[in-house]
């Protein structure tokens, strides 16, 4: 089996890995993925021909229009058949709201709050695509018809990233004096979206009360607060990735409450990390602080926790956020990363990030999940582009095999463990960010491939449907709101070379739901600094907690922190044929 089964240090890998490193031509080691996935030997010329040549401008425009058409088809059908309900059932052309008949149906009820979720979540995609008339119409509809005074019990995290984040993003677009996307102003706009965001956040606040650790309850009822029979267990990402939206809201309103509770949650989780490994688990009890789920990985349960440590720093400039991120990144390199030290050189299997026990660092299982595919995008933001290239290629290899990403893929069995694909954006997100960092046309080919398989396997009568089974390609009657807010947006941006998001002087960052927020000095002003003094290096029992030394990786400066990577700071080594060969070995099926 691959050396990924071995603990770090016993395989061909060094721990900790030194990052980032540059490849030297001609030293590819044996690639396990190559034979796992059926790779064939090909001469370098073929790679040059296939990927390194320019992606013709007409083809790029065609793909941009295809991505736009995909969004429009999904959006128009939602508006025609589902609005004001939360989601579109694209096969039967109907709307879907919360499952009132079965409160335990969390897959639905955590997300659908009876607040026109898909419309709200799609607002800034309309702006990014330059559709000012529909953006203005949609904003007015939201203002006039959406209310949060609903007897809906929703997940705090989902309501925050999908609804609160979108309202704040749209508010900023409307009030931006530069209007880079065309005229997105609203006549007589009186900060209504900001007030709606405030109203929603106030309804979420009960989740942060009566918790002994400061870690919030996972769910609240928007009318009545935390339900009496509520669960005391939450996943780390759910409780610890609220700071971007809550911080923006606080800073726009000049009210520290929201940022304070979100930051307290992050710190409480951080203080519960393992003293030995520096890792966090995936599920914690909010009253006792005990880890219920001890699995540490980059996917479900933890993904956006890491993402928001870095993005909070980018947005608010608080050093402690960067320090936490750097320490977390180092622990990830030490305990989760398996395989050879460098992506593109040396002996041993290519690198992979596995799931381990947070206390021992021992491997817990042999699957990775599709949510983890966001991680190369995060690595681009910190400049670890080479490692990002490798991890992205692994996920693309899986996509090539199934025309989608199975929710879980077992790398030991070389088969999916969980077979559905709900139109998730993570691989497209990383593809877009890697393209911005390298400008290598390989990523346009990847995007085209993804677009074409979405068209082929998921397009149905009234929209795009969840793949129930990535092998037999059967579908389910559900189109999640992130398909319009993220998947379509990243695909469009990948091919829209001149989009203001990566062209204008304004710097944008994406929230974890793909909502754009501009990074500006205004958000770094902090009138309530004294409330946020360091709570010290102590755990809850007063014992001092070991803090790993912050990793050397530095966010280069505020302008390269954004998703728009300026020309002069792009990865200086474009993908050469050596990369292509490597990627081909991994992908195998190209
Ligand atoms: C989205 O809601 C967000 O990207 C979140 O961070 C993770 N899951 C979905 C998309 O897969």
Coordinates of C-alpha atoms and ligand atoms in Angstrom, one line a residue:
X1 CA 0.0 0.0 0.0
X2 CA 1.0 3.6 -0.3
X3 CA 3.2 5.2 2.4
X4 CA 0.3 7.4 3.4
X5 CA -0.5 4.6 5.9
X6 CA 2.8 5.2 7.7
X7 CA 3.1 7.8 10.4
X8 CA 5.1 10.9 9.4
X9 CA 8.9 10.4 9.6
X10 CA 8.8 6.7 8.8
X11 CA 8.2 7.1 5.1
X12 CA 10.2 9.0 2.6
X13 CA 8.9 12.2 4.1
X14 CA 10.6 14.6 6.5
X15 CA 8.7 16.2 9.3
X16 CA 8.2 19.1 9.6
X17 CA 8.1 19.8 5.9
X18 CA 9.9 22.9 4.7
X19 CA 7.6 25.0 2.5
X20 CA 7.4 26.2 -0.1
X21 CA 10.0 24.4 -2.3
X22 CA 10.8 24.6 -5.9
X23 CA 10.9 21.6 -8.2
X24 CA 14.0 20.6 -10.2
X25 CA 13.3 19.1 -13.6
X26 CA 13.6 15.4 -14.1
X27 CA 13.4 13.9 -10.7
X28 CA 9.8 12.6 -10.4
X29 CA 9.6 9.8 -8.0
X30 CA 7.3 6.8 -8.6
X31 CA 3.8 8.1 -8.4
X32 CA 1.4 5.8 -6.7
X33 CA -1.6 7.7 -8.1
X34 CA -0.3 7.0 -11.6
X35 CA -0.8 3.2 -11.3
X36 CA -3.7 3.5 -9.0
X37 CA -5.6 5.5 -11.5
X38 CA -4.3 3.8 -14.6
X39 CA -1.7 6.4 -15.7
X40 CA 0.3 5.8 -18.8
X41 CA 3.8 7.0 -19.8
X42 CA 3.8 9.7 -22.3
X43 CA 6.5 11.9 -23.8
X44 CA 6.9 15.5 -22.5
X45 CA 5.9 17.0 -25.8
X46 CA 2.3 15.8 -25.4
X47 CA 2.0 17.7 -22.2
X48 CA 3.4 20.8 -23.6
X49 CA 1.0 20.5 -26.5
X50 CA -2.0 19.7 -24.4
X51 CA -1.7 22.1 -21.5
X52 CA 1.0 24.7 -21.9
X53 CA -0.2 26.3 -25.1
X54 CA -2.6 29.2 -24.8
X55 CA -6.2 28.5 -24.1
X56 CA -7.8 30.2 -27.2
X57 CA -9.6 33.4 -26.2
X58 CA -12.7 32.3 -28.1
X59 CA -12.8 29.1 -26.1
X60 CA -12.4 31.0 -22.9
X61 CA -15.3 33.3 -23.8
X62 CA -17.4 30.3 -24.7
X63 CA -16.7 28.7 -21.3
X64 CA -17.4 32.0 -19.5
X65 CA -20.8 32.1 -21.3
X66 CA -21.4 28.5 -20.5
X67 CA -20.8 29.2 -16.8
X68 CA -23.0 32.3 -17.0
X69 CA -25.7 30.2 -18.7
X70 CA -25.5 27.6 -16.0
X71 CA -26.1 30.2 -13.3
X72 CA -28.9 31.8 -15.3
X73 CA -30.7 28.5 -15.9
X74 CA -30.5 27.6 -12.2
X75 CA -31.5 31.1 -11.0
X76 CA -34.3 31.6 -13.5
X77 CA -35.8 28.3 -12.7
X78 CA -35.5 28.9 -8.9
X79 CA -37.3 32.3 -9.4
X80 CA -40.0 30.7 -11.7
X81 CA -40.7 27.5 -9.7
X82 CA -39.4 27.9 -6.2
X83 CA -39.2 31.5 -4.9
X84 CA -40.1 32.5 -2.1
X85 CA -39.2 29.1 -0.9
X86 CA -35.7 28.3 0.1
X87 CA -34.5 25.9 -2.6
X88 CA -35.4 24.6 -6.0
X89 CA -36.2 20.9 -6.6
X90 CA -34.8 20.9 -10.1
X91 CA -36.2 17.6 -11.3
X92 CA -39.9 18.2 -10.4
X93 CA -39.7 22.0 -10.8
X94 CA -40.9 22.8 -7.3
X95 CA -39.9 24.8 -4.3
X96 CA -38.6 23.4 -1.0
X97 CA -38.8 24.8 2.5
X98 CA -37.9 23.4 5.9
X99 CA -39.1 19.9 6.6
X100 CA -41.7 20.7 9.3
X101 CA -42.9 17.1 9.4
X102 CA -39.6 15.8 10.5
X103 CA -37.6 18.1 12.7
X104 CA -34.8 15.5 12.8
X105 CA -34.1 16.0 9.1
X106 CA -31.1 18.1 9.8
X107 CA -29.7 17.8 6.3
X108 CA -32.6 20.1 5.2
X109 CA -33.6 21.9 8.4
X110 CA -30.1 23.1 9.3
X111 CA -30.0 25.1 6.1
X112 CA -33.5 26.0 5.0
X113 CA -35.0 28.7 7.3
X114 CA -38.0 29.7 5.3
X115 CA -36.2 32.9 4.2
X116 CA -35.8 32.5 0.4
X117 CA -32.3 31.1 1.0
X118 CA -31.3 30.6 -2.7
X119 CA -32.2 34.2 -3.7
X120 CA -30.4 35.7 -0.7
X121 CA -27.3 33.5 -1.3
X122 CA -27.1 34.4 -5.0
X123 CA -27.1 38.2 -4.7
X124 CA -23.5 38.9 -5.2
X125 CA -23.1 36.4 -8.0
X126 CA -25.5 38.6 -10.0
X127 CA -23.2 41.6 -9.3
X128 CA -20.0 39.6 -10.1
X129 CA -21.6 38.7 -13.5
X130 CA -22.4 42.4 -14.1
X131 CA -26.2 41.9 -14.1
X132 CA -27.2 45.2 -12.5
X133 CA -30.9 45.1 -13.4
X134 CA -31.4 41.6 -11.9
X135 CA -29.2 42.5 -8.9
X136 CA -31.3 45.6 -8.2
X137 CA -34.5 43.6 -8.6
X138 CA -33.3 40.8 -6.4
X139 CA -32.1 43.2 -3.6
X140 CA -35.5 44.9 -3.6
X141 CA -37.3 41.5 -3.4
X142 CA -35.1 40.5 -0.5
X143 CA -35.8 43.8 1.3
X144 CA -39.5 43.6 0.7
X145 CA -40.3 40.0 1.2
X146 CA -37.7 38.3 3.4
X147 CA -38.2 38.2 7.1
X148 CA -36.2 36.3 9.8
X149 CA -39.1 36.3 12.3
X150 CA -39.7 32.7 11.6
X151 CA -40.3 29.6 13.7
X152 CA -37.3 27.9 12.0
X153 CA -34.6 26.1 13.9
X154 CA -31.4 26.5 11.8
X155 CA -27.8 25.9 12.2
X156 CA -26.0 29.0 13.3
X157 CA -23.1 28.3 10.9
X158 CA -25.2 27.8 7.9
X159 CA -27.4 30.9 8.6
X160 CA -24.2 32.9 9.1
X161 CA -22.3 31.9 6.0
X162 CA -25.2 31.7 3.5
X163 CA -27.5 34.5 4.7
X164 CA -25.6 36.9 6.9
X165 CA -22.5 36.8 4.7
X166 CA -24.6 37.4 1.6
X167 CA -26.5 40.3 3.0
X168 CA -23.3 42.0 4.1
X169 CA -21.6 41.3 0.8
X170 CA -24.5 42.8 -1.2
X171 CA -24.7 45.8 1.2
X172 CA -21.1 46.5 0.6
X173 CA -21.5 46.2 -3.2
X174 CA -24.5 48.6 -3.1
X175 CA -22.6 51.2 -1.0
X176 CA -19.3 51.0 -2.8
X177 CA -18.5 54.4 -4.1
X178 CA -16.5 52.9 -7.0
X179 CA -19.2 50.6 -8.4
X180 CA -16.7 48.3 -10.3
X181 CA -19.4 45.9 -11.5
X182 CA -21.5 48.5 -13.1
X183 CA -24.3 50.4 -11.4
X184 CA -25.4 48.2 -8.5
X185 CA -26.8 51.1 -6.5
X186 CA -30.3 51.0 -5.2
X187 CA -32.5 54.0 -5.4
X188 CA -33.3 55.3 -1.9
X189 CA -31.3 52.5 -0.3
X190 CA -31.2 53.1 3.4
X191 CA -28.9 50.3 4.7
X192 CA -31.8 47.9 4.7
X193 CA -29.6 44.9 4.1
X194 CA -27.3 45.8 6.9
X195 CA -30.3 46.1 9.2
X196 CA -31.5 42.7 8.1
X197 CA -28.1 41.3 8.8
X198 CA -28.3 42.8 12.2
X199 CA -31.7 41.4 12.8
X200 CA -30.6 37.9 11.8
X201 CA -27.4 38.1 13.9
X202 CA -29.4 39.2 17.0
X203 CA -31.6 36.1 16.5
X204 CA -28.5 33.9 16.4
X205 CA -27.0 35.4 19.6
X206 CA -28.9 33.1 22.1
X207 CA -26.6 30.4 20.8
X208 CA -23.7 32.1 22.6
X209 CA -25.5 32.3 25.9
X210 CA -25.5 29.7 28.7
X211 CA -22.5 27.9 27.3
X212 CA -19.8 27.1 29.9
X213 CA -17.0 27.2 27.3
X214 CA -18.1 30.2 25.2
X215 CA -18.4 27.8 22.3
X216 CA -21.9 28.3 20.8
X217 CA -24.8 25.9 20.6
X218 CA -25.0 24.6 17.0
X219 CA -28.7 25.5 16.4
X220 CA -31.2 28.2 17.3
X221 CA -34.8 28.9 16.6
X222 CA -35.1 32.3 15.0
X223 CA -38.1 33.2 17.1
X224 CA -37.6 31.5 20.4
X225 CA -33.8 31.0 20.8
X226 CA -32.0 27.8 21.7
X227 CA -34.6 24.9 21.7
X228 CA -35.0 23.2 25.1
X229 CA -34.1 19.7 23.8
X230 CA -31.0 21.0 22.1
X231 CA -27.7 19.2 21.5
X232 CA -24.6 20.3 23.4
X233 CA -22.3 19.0 20.8
X234 CA -21.0 21.0 17.9
X235 CA -18.5 20.6 15.1
X236 CA -15.4 22.8 15.3
X237 CA -16.0 24.5 11.9
X238 CA -19.6 25.3 12.8
X239 CA -18.7 27.0 16.0
X240 CA -15.3 28.4 15.0
X241 CA -15.9 29.9 11.6
X242 CA -18.2 32.8 12.3
X243 CA -15.6 35.5 12.8
X244 CA -15.5 36.9 9.3
X245 CA -19.2 37.6 9.1
X246 CA -19.7 38.6 12.7
X247 CA -16.6 40.8 12.6
X248 CA -17.7 42.6 9.5
X249 CA -21.1 43.2 11.1
X250 CA -19.6 44.5 14.3
X251 CA -17.2 46.8 12.5
X252 CA -19.9 48.2 10.2
X253 CA -22.3 48.8 13.1
X254 CA -19.7 49.9 15.6
X255 CA -21.1 47.3 18.0
X256 CA -18.5 44.9 19.4
X257 CA -21.0 42.2 20.5
X258 CA -20.9 40.1 17.4
X259 CA -17.2 40.0 16.9
X260 CA -16.7 39.5 20.6
X261 CA -18.8 36.3 20.8
X262 CA -17.3 34.9 17.6
X263 CA -13.8 35.6 18.7
X264 CA -14.4 34.1 22.2
X265 CA -15.6 30.9 20.5
X266 CA -12.5 30.7 18.3
X267 CA -10.2 31.2 21.3
X268 CA -12.1 28.6 23.4
X269 CA -11.7 26.0 20.7
X270 CA -8.1 27.0 20.2
X271 CA -7.3 26.5 23.9
X272 CA -8.7 23.0 23.7
X273 CA -6.2 21.9 21.1
X274 CA -3.9 19.0 22.0
X275 CA -0.8 20.0 23.9
X276 CA 1.2 17.4 22.1
X277 CA 0.1 17.7 18.5
X278 CA -1.4 21.2 18.5
X279 CA -4.4 19.6 16.6
X280 CA -8.1 20.1 17.2
X281 CA -10.8 17.4 16.9
X282 CA -13.9 17.7 14.8
X283 CA -16.7 17.6 17.5
X284 CA -16.7 19.1 21.0
X285 CA -19.1 19.4 23.9
X286 CA -19.8 23.1 24.4
X287 CA -20.4 22.7 28.2
X288 CA -17.6 20.3 29.2
X289 CA -15.1 21.2 26.5
X290 CA -14.5 17.5 26.0
X291 CA -13.7 16.3 22.5
X292 CA -16.5 14.0 21.4
X293 CA -15.0 13.6 17.9
X294 CA -11.2 13.2 18.1
X295 CA -10.7 13.1 14.3
X296 CA -8.4 15.8 13.0
X297 CA -8.4 16.5 9.2
X298 CA -8.9 19.2 6.6
X299 CA -12.4 18.3 5.6
X300 CA -15.8 18.1 7.2
X301 CA -16.0 19.5 10.8
X302 CA -12.7 21.5 10.6
X303 CA -12.3 22.9 7.0
X304 CA -13.5 26.5 7.4
X305 CA -12.0 26.8 11.0
X306 CA -8.6 27.0 9.4
X307 CA -9.8 29.1 6.5
X308 CA -11.3 31.8 8.9
X309 CA -8.2 32.1 11.0
X310 CA -6.3 33.3 7.9
X311 CA -9.2 35.2 6.4
X312 CA -10.0 37.0 9.7
X313 CA -6.4 38.2 9.7
X314 CA -6.5 39.3 6.1
X315 CA -9.7 41.3 6.8
X316 CA -9.1 42.7 10.3
X317 CA -5.3 42.5 10.6
X318 CA -5.4 41.0 14.1
X319 CA -2.0 39.4 14.6
X320 CA -3.3 36.7 16.9
X321 CA -5.4 35.3 14.1
X322 CA -2.3 34.9 11.9
X323 CA -0.4 33.3 14.8
X324 CA -3.1 30.8 15.4
X325 CA -3.3 30.0 11.6
X326 CA 0.5 29.6 11.4
X327 CA 0.6 27.2 14.3
X328 CA -2.3 25.2 13.0
X329 CA -0.7 25.1 9.5
X330 CA 2.5 23.7 11.1
X331 CA 0.6 21.0 13.0
X332 CA -1.1 20.1 9.8
X333 CA 2.2 19.7 8.1
X334 CA 3.6 17.7 11.0
X335 CA 0.8 15.2 11.5
X336 CA -1.7 15.2 8.6
X337 CA 0.6 15.4 5.6
X338 CA 1.9 12.1 4.4
X339 CA 4.0 11.2 1.4
X340 CA 7.2 12.8 0.1
X341 CA 8.5 16.1 1.2
X342 CA 8.1 18.0 -2.0
X343 CA 5.3 17.8 -4.5
X344 CA 7.3 17.4 -7.6
X345 CA 10.6 15.9 -6.7
X346 CA 12.2 13.2 -4.6
X347 CA 11.3 9.6 -3.8
X348 CA 8.1 8.2 -2.3
X349 CA 4.4 8.7 -2.8
X350 CA 3.0 12.1 -3.6
X351 CA 1.8 14.1 -0.7
X352 CA -1.7 13.7 0.8
X353 CA -3.4 15.0 3.9
X354 CA -5.0 12.3 6.0
X355 CA -7.4 12.1 9.0
X356 CA -5.6 11.4 12.3
X357 CA -6.4 11.2 16.0
X358 CA -5.9 14.7 17.4
X359 CA -4.0 13.5 20.5
X360 CA -1.8 10.7 19.1
X361 CA -1.4 11.8 15.4
X362 CA -2.3 8.1 14.5
X363 CA -4.2 7.5 11.2
X364 CA -7.9 7.2 11.9
X365 CA -9.2 6.0 8.5
X366 CA -8.3 5.9 4.9
X367 CA -10.8 8.3 3.3
X368 CA -10.6 11.9 2.4
X369 CA -13.7 14.0 1.8
X370 CA -14.7 16.3 -1.0
X371 CA -14.8 19.4 1.3
X372 CA -11.0 19.0 1.7
X373 CA -10.6 20.1 -1.9
X374 CA -10.8 23.7 -0.7
X375 CA -7.4 23.5 0.9
X376 CA -5.2 24.1 -2.1
X377 CA -7.1 27.4 -2.5
X378 CA -6.2 28.3 1.0
X379 CA -2.6 27.3 0.4
X380 CA -2.5 29.7 -2.6
X381 CA -3.4 32.5 -0.3
X382 CA -0.3 31.9 1.9
X383 CA 2.0 31.2 -1.0
X384 CA 2.4 27.5 -0.6
X385 CA 1.6 27.1 -4.3
X386 CA 3.6 24.0 -5.0
X387 CA 1.9 21.9 -2.4
X388 CA -1.4 23.3 -3.6
X389 CA -0.7 22.1 -7.1
X390 CA -0.2 18.6 -5.9
X391 CA -3.2 18.3 -3.7
X392 CA -5.4 19.9 -6.3
X393 CA -4.2 17.4 -8.9
X394 CA -5.2 14.5 -6.6
X395 CA -8.7 15.8 -6.4
X396 CA -8.8 16.5 -10.1
X397 CA -7.7 12.8 -10.6
X398 CA -10.8 11.7 -8.7
X399 CA -13.0 14.1 -10.7
X400 CA -11.6 12.8 -13.9
X401 CA -12.5 9.3 -12.9
X402 CA -16.1 10.0 -11.9
X403 CA -17.0 13.3 -13.6
X404 CA -17.7 14.5 -10.1
X405 CA -16.3 14.3 -6.6
X406 CA -17.7 11.6 -4.3
X407 CA -18.4 12.9 -0.8
X408 CA -15.8 10.5 0.5
X409 CA -13.1 8.7 -1.4
X410 CA -11.2 5.8 0.1
X411 CA -7.6 6.2 -1.0
X412 CA -6.7 2.7 0.2
X413 CA -9.5 0.9 -1.6
X414 CA -9.3 3.4 -4.5
X415 CA -13.1 3.7 -4.5
X416 CA -15.7 6.1 -3.1
X417 CA -16.9 5.4 0.4
X418 CA -19.8 7.9 0.2
X419 CA -21.2 8.3 -3.3
X420 CA -23.2 11.5 -3.6
X421 CA -22.1 14.8 -5.0
X422 CA -24.3 17.8 -4.1
X423 CA -22.8 20.2 -6.7
X424 CA -20.1 21.4 -4.3
X425 CA -17.7 24.2 -5.2
X426 CA -14.5 23.3 -3.5
X427 CA -12.5 21.9 -6.4
X428 CA -13.6 24.8 -8.7
X429 CA -12.6 27.3 -6.0
X430 CA -9.1 25.8 -5.8
X431 CA -8.9 25.7 -9.6
X432 CA -9.8 29.4 -9.8
X433 CA -7.3 30.4 -7.2
X434 CA -4.5 28.3 -8.7
X435 CA -5.2 29.8 -12.1
X436 CA -5.0 33.3 -10.6
X437 CA -1.7 32.3 -8.9
X438 CA 0.0 30.6 -11.9
X439 CA -1.9 31.8 -15.0
X440 CA -1.2 28.3 -16.3
X441 CA -3.8 27.2 -18.9
X442 CA -3.9 23.8 -17.3
X443 CA -6.4 25.2 -14.9
X444 CA -8.6 26.5 -17.6
X445 CA -8.7 22.9 -19.0
X446 CA -9.6 21.6 -15.6
X447 CA -12.4 24.2 -15.4
X448 CA -13.7 23.3 -18.8
X449 CA -13.7 19.7 -17.9
X450 CA -15.7 20.4 -14.7
X451 CA -18.2 22.6 -16.6
X452 CA -18.8 19.9 -19.2
X453 CA -19.3 17.1 -16.7
X454 CA -21.7 19.3 -14.7
X455 CA -23.7 19.9 -17.9
X456 CA -23.6 16.3 -18.8
X457 CA -24.5 14.6 -15.6
X458 CA -26.3 17.1 -13.4
X459 CA -28.4 19.3 -15.7
X460 CA -32.1 18.3 -15.5
X461 CA -35.4 19.9 -16.6
X462 CA -35.4 22.9 -14.2
X463 CA -31.9 23.3 -13.0
X464 CA -28.9 21.3 -11.8
X465 CA -29.4 18.3 -9.5
X466 CA -27.4 16.6 -6.8
X467 CA -25.7 13.5 -8.0
X468 CA -27.0 10.7 -5.8
X469 CA -24.4 8.2 -7.1
X470 CA -21.2 9.3 -8.8
X471 CA -20.8 5.9 -10.6
X472 CA -24.3 5.3 -12.0
X473 CA -25.0 9.0 -12.2
X474 CA -28.5 8.8 -10.7
X475 CA -29.7 12.2 -9.4
X476 CA -31.5 13.6 -6.4
X477 CA -34.1 16.3 -6.6
X478 CA -32.1 19.0 -4.8
X479 CA -30.1 22.1 -5.9
X480 CA -28.2 23.5 -2.8
X481 CA -27.9 27.3 -2.7
X482 CA -24.1 27.1 -2.8
X483 CA -24.3 25.9 -6.4
X484 CA -25.4 29.4 -7.5
X485 CA -23.4 31.4 -4.9
X486 CA -20.1 29.4 -5.2
X487 CA -19.8 26.8 -7.9
X488 CA -21.2 29.0 -10.8
X489 CA -19.4 32.1 -9.5
X490 CA -16.0 30.5 -9.4
X491 CA -16.5 28.9 -12.8
X492 CA -17.5 32.2 -14.2
X493 CA -14.6 34.0 -12.6
X494 CA -12.1 31.4 -13.9
X495 CA -12.9 32.3 -17.5
X496 CA -13.8 36.0 -17.1
X497 CA -10.3 37.3 -17.4
X498 CA -11.3 41.0 -17.0
X499 CA -13.6 40.6 -14.1
X500 CA -13.3 43.5 -11.5
X501 CA -12.8 40.9 -8.8
X502 CA -9.3 40.2 -10.0
X503 CA -8.8 43.2 -12.2
X504 CA -9.7 46.4 -10.4
X505 CA -7.7 48.3 -7.8
X506 CA -10.2 47.1 -5.2
X507 CA -9.1 44.0 -3.3
X508 CA -11.6 41.3 -2.7
X509 CA -11.6 38.3 -0.4
X510 CA -14.1 35.4 -0.6
X511 CA -16.0 34.2 2.5
X512 CA -16.3 30.5 2.9
X513 CA -19.6 30.7 1.0
X514 CA -17.9 32.5 -1.9
X515 CA -19.3 35.9 -1.0
X516 CA -17.0 38.7 -2.0
X517 CA -16.0 41.3 0.6
X518 CA -13.6 44.1 -0.2
X519 CA -10.5 44.3 2.0
X520 CA -10.1 47.8 3.2
X521 CA -8.7 49.8 6.0
X522 CA -12.1 50.8 7.3
X523 CA -12.6 47.2 8.5
X524 CA -9.3 47.3 10.4
X525 CA -10.4 50.2 12.6
X526 CA -11.1 48.8 16.1
X527 CA -12.7 51.2 18.6
X528 CA -13.1 48.5 21.2
X529 CA -9.6 47.0 21.4
X530 CA -9.6 46.7 25.2
X531 CA -12.3 44.1 25.1
X532 CA -10.2 41.7 23.1
X533 CA -7.1 41.5 25.3
X534 CA -5.4 38.1 25.2
X535 CA -6.9 35.7 27.6
X536 CA -3.5 34.2 28.3
X537 CA -2.0 30.9 27.6
X538 CA -4.0 29.0 30.1
X539 CA -6.6 26.2 29.8
X540 CA -9.9 26.3 31.6
X541 CA -8.4 24.6 34.6
X542 CA -5.8 27.4 34.9
X543 CA -3.0 25.1 33.7
X544 CA -0.6 26.8 31.3
X545 CA -1.0 25.6 27.8
X546 CA 1.9 24.8 25.5
X547 CA 1.8 27.0 22.4
X548 CA 3.7 25.8 19.4
X549 CA 6.0 28.3 17.9
X550 CA 4.3 30.1 15.1
X551 CA 5.2 28.7 11.7
X552 CA 7.5 30.8 9.5
X553 CA 5.0 31.1 6.7
X554 CA 4.0 34.7 6.4
X555 CA 1.2 36.3 4.7
X556 CA 3.3 38.3 2.3
X557 CA 1.4 41.6 2.6
X558 CA -2.1 42.7 2.6
X559 CA -2.4 42.9 -1.2
X560 CA -1.3 39.4 -1.8
X561 CA -3.6 38.2 0.9
X562 CA -6.5 38.7 -1.4
X563 CA -7.7 36.3 -4.0
X564 CA -6.6 38.6 -6.6
X565 CA -2.9 37.9 -6.9
X566 CA -1.0 40.9 -8.4
X567 CA 1.1 40.1 -11.5
X568 CA 4.4 40.8 -9.8
X569 CA 3.6 38.4 -6.9
X570 CA 2.4 35.5 -8.9
X571 CA 4.1 32.3 -8.4
X572 CA 7.4 32.9 -10.2
X573 CA 7.7 29.4 -11.7
X574 CA 5.0 28.7 -14.2
X575 CA 4.0 25.1 -14.6
X576 CA 6.4 23.4 -16.9
X577 CA 6.1 20.1 -18.6
X578 CA 7.5 18.4 -15.5
X579 CA 4.4 19.5 -13.6
X580 CA 2.3 18.3 -16.5
X581 CA 3.8 14.9 -16.4
X582 CA 3.4 14.8 -12.6
X583 CA -0.2 15.8 -12.9
X584 CA -0.8 13.3 -15.7
X585 CA 0.6 10.5 -13.5
X586 CA -1.8 11.4 -10.8
X587 CA -4.8 12.0 -13.0
X588 CA -4.0 8.9 -15.0
X589 CA -7.2 9.2 -17.0
X590 CA -6.4 12.3 -19.0
Ligands
LIG1 C1 -20.6 25.7 1.6 O1 -21.7 26.0 2.3 C2 -19.4 26.4 2.1 O2 -18.4 26.4 1.2 C3 -18.9 25.7 3.4 O3 -17.7 26.3 3.9 C4 -18.7 24.2 3.2 N1 -19.7 23.6 2.5 C5 -20.5 24.2 1.5 C6 -20.1 23.8 0.1 O4 -19.7 22.5 -0.1

